[in-house]
Tab-separated table of C-alpha atoms in Angstrom:
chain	number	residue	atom	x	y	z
A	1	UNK	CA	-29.954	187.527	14.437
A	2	UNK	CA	-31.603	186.658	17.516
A	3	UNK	CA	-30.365	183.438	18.853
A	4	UNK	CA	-33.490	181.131	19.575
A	5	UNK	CA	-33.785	177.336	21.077
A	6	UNK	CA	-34.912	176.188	17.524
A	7	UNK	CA	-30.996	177.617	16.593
A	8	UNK	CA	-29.620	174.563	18.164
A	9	UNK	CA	-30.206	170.520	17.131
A	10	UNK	CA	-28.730	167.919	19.518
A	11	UNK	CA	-32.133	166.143	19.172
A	12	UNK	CA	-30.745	162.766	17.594
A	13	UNK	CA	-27.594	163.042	20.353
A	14	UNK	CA	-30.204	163.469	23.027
A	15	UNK	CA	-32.090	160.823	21.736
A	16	UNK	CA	-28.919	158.558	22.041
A	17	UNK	CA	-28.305	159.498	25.147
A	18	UNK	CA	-31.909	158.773	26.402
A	19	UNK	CA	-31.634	155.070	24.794
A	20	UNK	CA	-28.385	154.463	26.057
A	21	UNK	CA	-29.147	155.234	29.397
A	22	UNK	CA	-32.475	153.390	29.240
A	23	UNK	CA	-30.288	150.160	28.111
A	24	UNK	CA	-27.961	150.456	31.129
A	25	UNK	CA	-30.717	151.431	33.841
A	26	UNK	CA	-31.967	147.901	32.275
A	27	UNK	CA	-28.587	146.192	32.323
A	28	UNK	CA	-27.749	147.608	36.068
A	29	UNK	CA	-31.200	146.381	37.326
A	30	UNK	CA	-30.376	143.277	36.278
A	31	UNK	CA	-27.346	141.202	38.381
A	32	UNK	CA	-28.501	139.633	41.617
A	33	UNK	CA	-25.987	139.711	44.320
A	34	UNK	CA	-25.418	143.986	43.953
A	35	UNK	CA	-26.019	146.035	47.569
A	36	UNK	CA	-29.768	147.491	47.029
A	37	UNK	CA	-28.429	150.520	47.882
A	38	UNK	CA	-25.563	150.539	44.903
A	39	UNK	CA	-28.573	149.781	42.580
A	40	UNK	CA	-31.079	151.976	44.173
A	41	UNK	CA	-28.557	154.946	43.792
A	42	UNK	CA	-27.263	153.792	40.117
A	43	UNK	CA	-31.061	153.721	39.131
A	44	UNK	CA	-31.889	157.041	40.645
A	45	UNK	CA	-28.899	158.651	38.611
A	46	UNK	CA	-29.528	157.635	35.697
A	47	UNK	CA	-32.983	158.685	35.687
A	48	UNK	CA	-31.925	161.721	37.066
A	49	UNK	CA	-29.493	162.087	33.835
A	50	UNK	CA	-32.668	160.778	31.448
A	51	UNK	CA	-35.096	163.669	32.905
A	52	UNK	CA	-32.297	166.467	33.092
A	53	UNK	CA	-31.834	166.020	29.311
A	54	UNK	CA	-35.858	166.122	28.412
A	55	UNK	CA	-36.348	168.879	30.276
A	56	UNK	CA	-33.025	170.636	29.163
A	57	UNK	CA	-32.895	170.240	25.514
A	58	UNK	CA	-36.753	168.948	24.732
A	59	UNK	CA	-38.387	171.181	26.645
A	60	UNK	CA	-35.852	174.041	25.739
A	61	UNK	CA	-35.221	174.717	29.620
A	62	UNK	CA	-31.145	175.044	28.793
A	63	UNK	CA	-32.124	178.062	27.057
A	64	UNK	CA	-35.016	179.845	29.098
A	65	UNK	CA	-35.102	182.534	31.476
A	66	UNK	CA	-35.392	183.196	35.237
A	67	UNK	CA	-38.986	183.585	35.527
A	68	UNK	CA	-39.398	179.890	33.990
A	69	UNK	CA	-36.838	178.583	36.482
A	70	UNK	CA	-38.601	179.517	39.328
A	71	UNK	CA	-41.954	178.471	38.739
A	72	UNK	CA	-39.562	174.621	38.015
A	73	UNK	CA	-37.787	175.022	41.431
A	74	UNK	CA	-41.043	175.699	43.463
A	75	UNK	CA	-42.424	172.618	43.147
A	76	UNK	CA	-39.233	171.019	43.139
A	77	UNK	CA	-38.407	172.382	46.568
A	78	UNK	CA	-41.939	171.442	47.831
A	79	UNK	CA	-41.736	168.035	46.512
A	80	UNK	CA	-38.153	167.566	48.311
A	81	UNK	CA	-40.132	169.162	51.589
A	82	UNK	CA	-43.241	166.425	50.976
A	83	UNK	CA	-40.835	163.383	50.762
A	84	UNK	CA	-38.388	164.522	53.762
A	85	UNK	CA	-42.303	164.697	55.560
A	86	UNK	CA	-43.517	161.414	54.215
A	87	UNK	CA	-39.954	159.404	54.737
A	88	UNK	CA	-39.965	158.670	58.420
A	89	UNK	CA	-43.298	157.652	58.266
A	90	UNK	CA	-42.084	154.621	55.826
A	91	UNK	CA	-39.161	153.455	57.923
A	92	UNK	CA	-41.430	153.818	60.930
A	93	UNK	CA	-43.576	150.472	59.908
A	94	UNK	CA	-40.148	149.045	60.796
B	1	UNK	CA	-19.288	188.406	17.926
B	2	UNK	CA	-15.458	187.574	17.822
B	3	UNK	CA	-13.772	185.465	14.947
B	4	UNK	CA	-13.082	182.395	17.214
B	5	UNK	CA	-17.224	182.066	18.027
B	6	UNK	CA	-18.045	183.304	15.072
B	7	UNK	CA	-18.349	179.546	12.720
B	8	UNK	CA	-19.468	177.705	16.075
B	9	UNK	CA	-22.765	177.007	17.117
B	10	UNK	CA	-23.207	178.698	20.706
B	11	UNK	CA	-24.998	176.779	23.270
B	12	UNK	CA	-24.885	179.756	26.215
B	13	UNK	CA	-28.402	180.617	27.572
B	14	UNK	CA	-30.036	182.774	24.988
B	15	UNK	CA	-33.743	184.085	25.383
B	16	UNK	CA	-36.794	181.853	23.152
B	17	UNK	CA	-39.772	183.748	22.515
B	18	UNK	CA	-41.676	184.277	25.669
B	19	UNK	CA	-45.145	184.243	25.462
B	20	UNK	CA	-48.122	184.402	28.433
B	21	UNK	CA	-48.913	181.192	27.009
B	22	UNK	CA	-45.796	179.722	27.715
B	23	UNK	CA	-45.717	180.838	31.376
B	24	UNK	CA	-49.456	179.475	31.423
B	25	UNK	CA	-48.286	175.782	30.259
B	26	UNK	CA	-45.119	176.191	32.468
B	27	UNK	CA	-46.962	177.037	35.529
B	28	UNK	CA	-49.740	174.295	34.733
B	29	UNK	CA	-46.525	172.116	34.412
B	30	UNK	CA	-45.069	172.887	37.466
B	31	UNK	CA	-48.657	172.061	39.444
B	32	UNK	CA	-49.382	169.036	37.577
B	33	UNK	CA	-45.599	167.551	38.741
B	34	UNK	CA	-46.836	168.551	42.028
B	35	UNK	CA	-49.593	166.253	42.038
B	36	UNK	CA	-47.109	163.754	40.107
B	37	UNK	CA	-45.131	163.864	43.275
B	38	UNK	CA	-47.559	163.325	45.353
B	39	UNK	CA	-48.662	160.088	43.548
B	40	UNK	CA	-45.034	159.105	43.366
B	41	UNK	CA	-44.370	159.756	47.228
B	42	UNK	CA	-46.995	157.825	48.082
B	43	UNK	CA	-46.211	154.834	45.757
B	44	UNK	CA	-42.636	155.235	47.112
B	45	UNK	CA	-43.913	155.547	51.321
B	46	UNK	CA	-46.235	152.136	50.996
B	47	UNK	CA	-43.869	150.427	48.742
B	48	UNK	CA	-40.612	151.164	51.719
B	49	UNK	CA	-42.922	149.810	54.563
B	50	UNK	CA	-43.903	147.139	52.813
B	51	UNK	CA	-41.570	143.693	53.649
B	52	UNK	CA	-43.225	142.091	50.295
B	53	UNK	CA	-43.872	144.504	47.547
B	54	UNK	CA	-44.938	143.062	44.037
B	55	UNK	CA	-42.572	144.069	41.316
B	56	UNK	CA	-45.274	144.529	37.972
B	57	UNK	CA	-41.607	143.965	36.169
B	58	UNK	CA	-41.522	140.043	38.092
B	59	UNK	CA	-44.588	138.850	35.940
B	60	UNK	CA	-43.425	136.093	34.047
B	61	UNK	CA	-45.940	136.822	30.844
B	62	UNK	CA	-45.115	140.434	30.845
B	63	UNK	CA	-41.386	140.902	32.223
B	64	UNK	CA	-39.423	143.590	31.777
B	65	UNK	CA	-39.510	143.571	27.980
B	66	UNK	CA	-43.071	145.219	27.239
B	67	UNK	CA	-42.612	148.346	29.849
B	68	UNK	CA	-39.025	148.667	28.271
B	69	UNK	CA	-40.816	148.532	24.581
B	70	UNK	CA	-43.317	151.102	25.707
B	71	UNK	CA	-40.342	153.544	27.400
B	72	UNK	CA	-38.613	153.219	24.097
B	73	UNK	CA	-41.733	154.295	22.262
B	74	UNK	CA	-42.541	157.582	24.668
B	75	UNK	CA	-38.697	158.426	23.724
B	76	UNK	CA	-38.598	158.097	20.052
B	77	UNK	CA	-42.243	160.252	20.316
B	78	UNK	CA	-40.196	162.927	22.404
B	79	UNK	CA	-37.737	163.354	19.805
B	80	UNK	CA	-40.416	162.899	16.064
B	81	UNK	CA	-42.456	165.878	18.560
B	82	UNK	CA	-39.055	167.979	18.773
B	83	UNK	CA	-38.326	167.425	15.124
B	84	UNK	CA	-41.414	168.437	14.000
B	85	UNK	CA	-41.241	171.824	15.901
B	86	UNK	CA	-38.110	172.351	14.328
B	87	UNK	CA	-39.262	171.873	10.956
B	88	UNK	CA	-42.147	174.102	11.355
B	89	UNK	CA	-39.571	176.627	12.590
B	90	UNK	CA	-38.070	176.113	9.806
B	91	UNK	CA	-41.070	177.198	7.957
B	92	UNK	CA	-41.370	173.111	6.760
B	93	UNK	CA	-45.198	172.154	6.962
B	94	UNK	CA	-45.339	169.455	5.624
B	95	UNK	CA	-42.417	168.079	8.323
B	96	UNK	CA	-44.152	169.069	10.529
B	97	UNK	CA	-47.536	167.019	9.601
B	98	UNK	CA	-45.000	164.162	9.642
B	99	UNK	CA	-43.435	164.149	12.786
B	100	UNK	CA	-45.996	165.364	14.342
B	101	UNK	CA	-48.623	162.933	12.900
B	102	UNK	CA	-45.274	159.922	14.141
B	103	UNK	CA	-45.774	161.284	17.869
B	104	UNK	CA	-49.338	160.549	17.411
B	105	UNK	CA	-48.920	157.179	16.476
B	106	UNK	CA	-46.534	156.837	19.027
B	107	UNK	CA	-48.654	158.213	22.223
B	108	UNK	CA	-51.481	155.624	21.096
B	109	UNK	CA	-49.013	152.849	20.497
B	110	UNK	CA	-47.957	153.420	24.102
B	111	UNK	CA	-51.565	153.725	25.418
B	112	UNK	CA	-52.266	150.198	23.212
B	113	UNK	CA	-49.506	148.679	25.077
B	114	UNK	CA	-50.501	149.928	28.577
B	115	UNK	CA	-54.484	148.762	27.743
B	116	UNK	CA	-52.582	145.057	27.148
B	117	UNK	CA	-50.674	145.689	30.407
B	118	UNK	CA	-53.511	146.453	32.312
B	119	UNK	CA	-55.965	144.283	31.125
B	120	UNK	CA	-53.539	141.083	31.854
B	121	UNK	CA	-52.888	142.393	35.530
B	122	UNK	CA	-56.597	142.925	35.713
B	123	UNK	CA	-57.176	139.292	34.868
B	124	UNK	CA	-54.449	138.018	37.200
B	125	UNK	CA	-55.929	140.027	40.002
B	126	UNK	CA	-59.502	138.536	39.629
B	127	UNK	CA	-57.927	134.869	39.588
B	128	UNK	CA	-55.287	135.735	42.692
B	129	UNK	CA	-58.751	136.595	44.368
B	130	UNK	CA	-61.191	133.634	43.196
B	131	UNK	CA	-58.294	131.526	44.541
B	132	UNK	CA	-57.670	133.443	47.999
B	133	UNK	CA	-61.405	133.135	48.507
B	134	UNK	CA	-61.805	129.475	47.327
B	135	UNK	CA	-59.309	128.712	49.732
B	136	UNK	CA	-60.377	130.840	52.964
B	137	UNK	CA	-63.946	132.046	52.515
B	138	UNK	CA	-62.847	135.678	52.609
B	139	UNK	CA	-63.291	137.871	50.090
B	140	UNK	CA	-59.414	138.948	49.511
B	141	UNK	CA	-57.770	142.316	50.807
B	142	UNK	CA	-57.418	145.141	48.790
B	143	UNK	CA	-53.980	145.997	48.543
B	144	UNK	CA	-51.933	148.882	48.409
B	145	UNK	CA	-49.938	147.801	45.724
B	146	UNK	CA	-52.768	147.501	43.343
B	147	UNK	CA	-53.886	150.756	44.300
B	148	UNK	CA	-50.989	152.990	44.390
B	149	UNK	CA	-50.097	151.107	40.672
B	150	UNK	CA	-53.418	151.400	38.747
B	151	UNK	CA	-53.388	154.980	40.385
B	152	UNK	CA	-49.783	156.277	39.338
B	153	UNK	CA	-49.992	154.172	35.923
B	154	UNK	CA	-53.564	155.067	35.272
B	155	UNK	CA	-52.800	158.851	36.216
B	156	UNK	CA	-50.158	158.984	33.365
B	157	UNK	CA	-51.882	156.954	30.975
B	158	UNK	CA	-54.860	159.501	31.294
B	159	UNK	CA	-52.213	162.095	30.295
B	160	UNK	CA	-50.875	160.167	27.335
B	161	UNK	CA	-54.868	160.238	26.149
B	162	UNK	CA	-55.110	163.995	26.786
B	163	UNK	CA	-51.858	164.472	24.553
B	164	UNK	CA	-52.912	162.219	22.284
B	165	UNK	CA	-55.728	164.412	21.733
B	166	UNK	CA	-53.992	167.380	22.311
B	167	UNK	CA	-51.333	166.553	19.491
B	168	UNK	CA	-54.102	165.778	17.219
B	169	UNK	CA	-55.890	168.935	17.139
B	170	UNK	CA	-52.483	170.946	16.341
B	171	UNK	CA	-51.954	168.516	13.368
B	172	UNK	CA	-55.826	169.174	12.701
B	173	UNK	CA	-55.049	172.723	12.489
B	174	UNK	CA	-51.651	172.478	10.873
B	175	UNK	CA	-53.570	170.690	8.093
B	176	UNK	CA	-55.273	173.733	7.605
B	177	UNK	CA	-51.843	175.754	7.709
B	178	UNK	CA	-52.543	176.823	10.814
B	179	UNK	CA	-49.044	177.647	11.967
B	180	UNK	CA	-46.010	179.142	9.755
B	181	UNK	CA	-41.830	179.469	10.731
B	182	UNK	CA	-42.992	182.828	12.574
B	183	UNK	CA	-46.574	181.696	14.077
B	184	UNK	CA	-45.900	178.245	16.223
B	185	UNK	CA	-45.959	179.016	20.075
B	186	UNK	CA	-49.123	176.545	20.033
B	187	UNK	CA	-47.074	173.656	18.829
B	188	UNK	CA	-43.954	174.075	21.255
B	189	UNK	CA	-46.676	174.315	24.034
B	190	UNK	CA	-48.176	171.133	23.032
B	191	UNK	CA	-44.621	170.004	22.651
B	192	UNK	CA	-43.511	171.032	26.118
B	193	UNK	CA	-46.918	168.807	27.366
B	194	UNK	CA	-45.757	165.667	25.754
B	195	UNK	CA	-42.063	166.359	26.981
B	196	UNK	CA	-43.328	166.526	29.964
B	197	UNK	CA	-45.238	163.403	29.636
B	198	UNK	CA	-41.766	161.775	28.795
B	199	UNK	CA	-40.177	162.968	31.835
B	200	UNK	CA	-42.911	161.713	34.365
B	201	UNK	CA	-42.636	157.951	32.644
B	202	UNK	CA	-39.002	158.073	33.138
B	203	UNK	CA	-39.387	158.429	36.495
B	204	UNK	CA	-42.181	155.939	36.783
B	205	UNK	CA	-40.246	153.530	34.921
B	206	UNK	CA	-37.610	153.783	37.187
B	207	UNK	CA	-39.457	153.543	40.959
B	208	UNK	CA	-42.166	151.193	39.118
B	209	UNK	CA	-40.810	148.935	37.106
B	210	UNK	CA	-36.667	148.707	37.768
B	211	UNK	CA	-36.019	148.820	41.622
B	212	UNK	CA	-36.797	144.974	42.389
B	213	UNK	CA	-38.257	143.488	45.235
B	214	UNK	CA	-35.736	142.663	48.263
B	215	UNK	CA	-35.599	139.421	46.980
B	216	UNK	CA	-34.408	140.743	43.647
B	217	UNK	CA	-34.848	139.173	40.144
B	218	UNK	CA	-36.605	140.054	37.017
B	219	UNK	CA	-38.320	137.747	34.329
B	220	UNK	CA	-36.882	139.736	31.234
């Protein structure tokens, strides 16, 4: 039998996941007194984490081909181009 | 297949149906994160350069409790929307009139919430103004803030709607038993939308809503 996405069903541990991570980007946001850049960099994992696992297990990327990959990465790459254009402009203002 | 994979379930990289339709939604996914990004970098450029940035999260009537609320709500709708897939893959119809009809009432839930969100920073806009021009005689600045917000915000919530209608014309049409365990690429495309509707507000959550201000602090 051909194995298909809808073989596998982490849904409800993906859904964990997703909450738990949602409580602790909450819980890390909250202390005063943390470096900006600790919290700025905690933040940005954990979303990082939270969109990995929507795109890998909702959106059945774990278990797609090349062809989708590619069209994902393009944009990806041009985004990453786009903000390394658009970030010395911020600190410029300075 | 040997005897010690054999009774496990195997989570290599296996091919899912492919369809032209897929690559279609994929590749309108892929240019619609573009223009995400592009929102997002720009919210991201202004908000750096600015020395006093207004955190939507530091609003005493609406803290950080509603946006949380409404993140929690675009999750559990990401997982009902998987669910129901499943179920019509599993040839279940009625599961997947269920779930689906859940994410439904989930997406407008959210939008509900954001209309409340929106109209209160509306209102507290107009009355930051009457009192900036009551006290100088100017009429007060437009700021980048309340663009680049209502923009990024707005731009998603406009999404949300589209799902929302989206999501109910394939339970429209599932109704009418539409779709069957071996006829369903429509609802995993409208599935991969509204996952992909999840994964922007994650994001925007995140830049929006948790990195405070430089002076920090949250009214929760």
């Amino acid at each position: 039998m051909t194995e298909t996405a809808g073989s596998h069903h982490p849904y409800y541990k993906v859904f964990a996941w997703l909450t738990f991570f949602t409580i602790a980007e909450i819980v890390w946001a909250m202390p005063e007194g943390m470096p900006r850049w600790l919290l700025i960099a905690g933040l940005g994992v954990m979303a990082t984490i939270k969109a990995a696992l929507v795109g890998l297990y909702y959106m059945h990327l774990k278990y797609e081909g090349r062809l989708i990959w590619t069209v994902i990465v393009f944009p990806v790459v041009l985004v990453g181009v786009m903000v390394a254009g658009l970030l010395p402009d911020a600190f410029g203002y300075w | 297949m040997s005897s010690a994979t054999a009774g496990a379930p195997s989570l290599q990289r296996a091919p899912t149906f492919f369809s032209p339709g897929k690559l279609g939604m994929w590749l309108f996914l892929g240019s619609d994160a573009m223009g995400f990004m592009g929102l997002i970098g720009l919210y991201m450029v202004l908000r750096i350069s600015s020395p006093d940035w207004h955190n939507p999260a530091l609003d005493p009537t609406m803290g950080l409790g509603l946006v949380a609320f409404m993140t929690f709500v675009l999750i559990v709708s990401s997982v009902t929307m998987v669910t129901g897939l499943a179920a019509i893959q599993r040839g279940s119809r009625k599961g997947l009139l269920v779930w689906l009809g859940a994410t439904i009432l989930g997406g407008a839930l959210f939008l509900g919430l954001q209309a409340y969100e929106w109209a209160h920073f509306i209102h507290l806009g107009h009355d930051l103004a009457a009192a900036f021009t009551a006290e100088t005689g100017r009429a007060a600045p437009f700021t980048g803030y309340q663009g680049t917000f209502f923009m990024l915000t707005g731009f998603h919530g406009l999404h949300v709607t589209i799902g929302v209608i989206y999501l109910s014309c394939i339970w429209l049409r599932a109704w009418k038993g539409a779709y069957s365990a071996g006829s369903n690429s429509p609802v995993e495309l409208a599935g991969l939308y509204w996952h992909f509707v999840d994964l922007v507000w994650i994001i925007i959550f995140t830049i929006v809503y948790l990195i405070p201000d430089p002076a920090g602090g949250y009214a929760a």
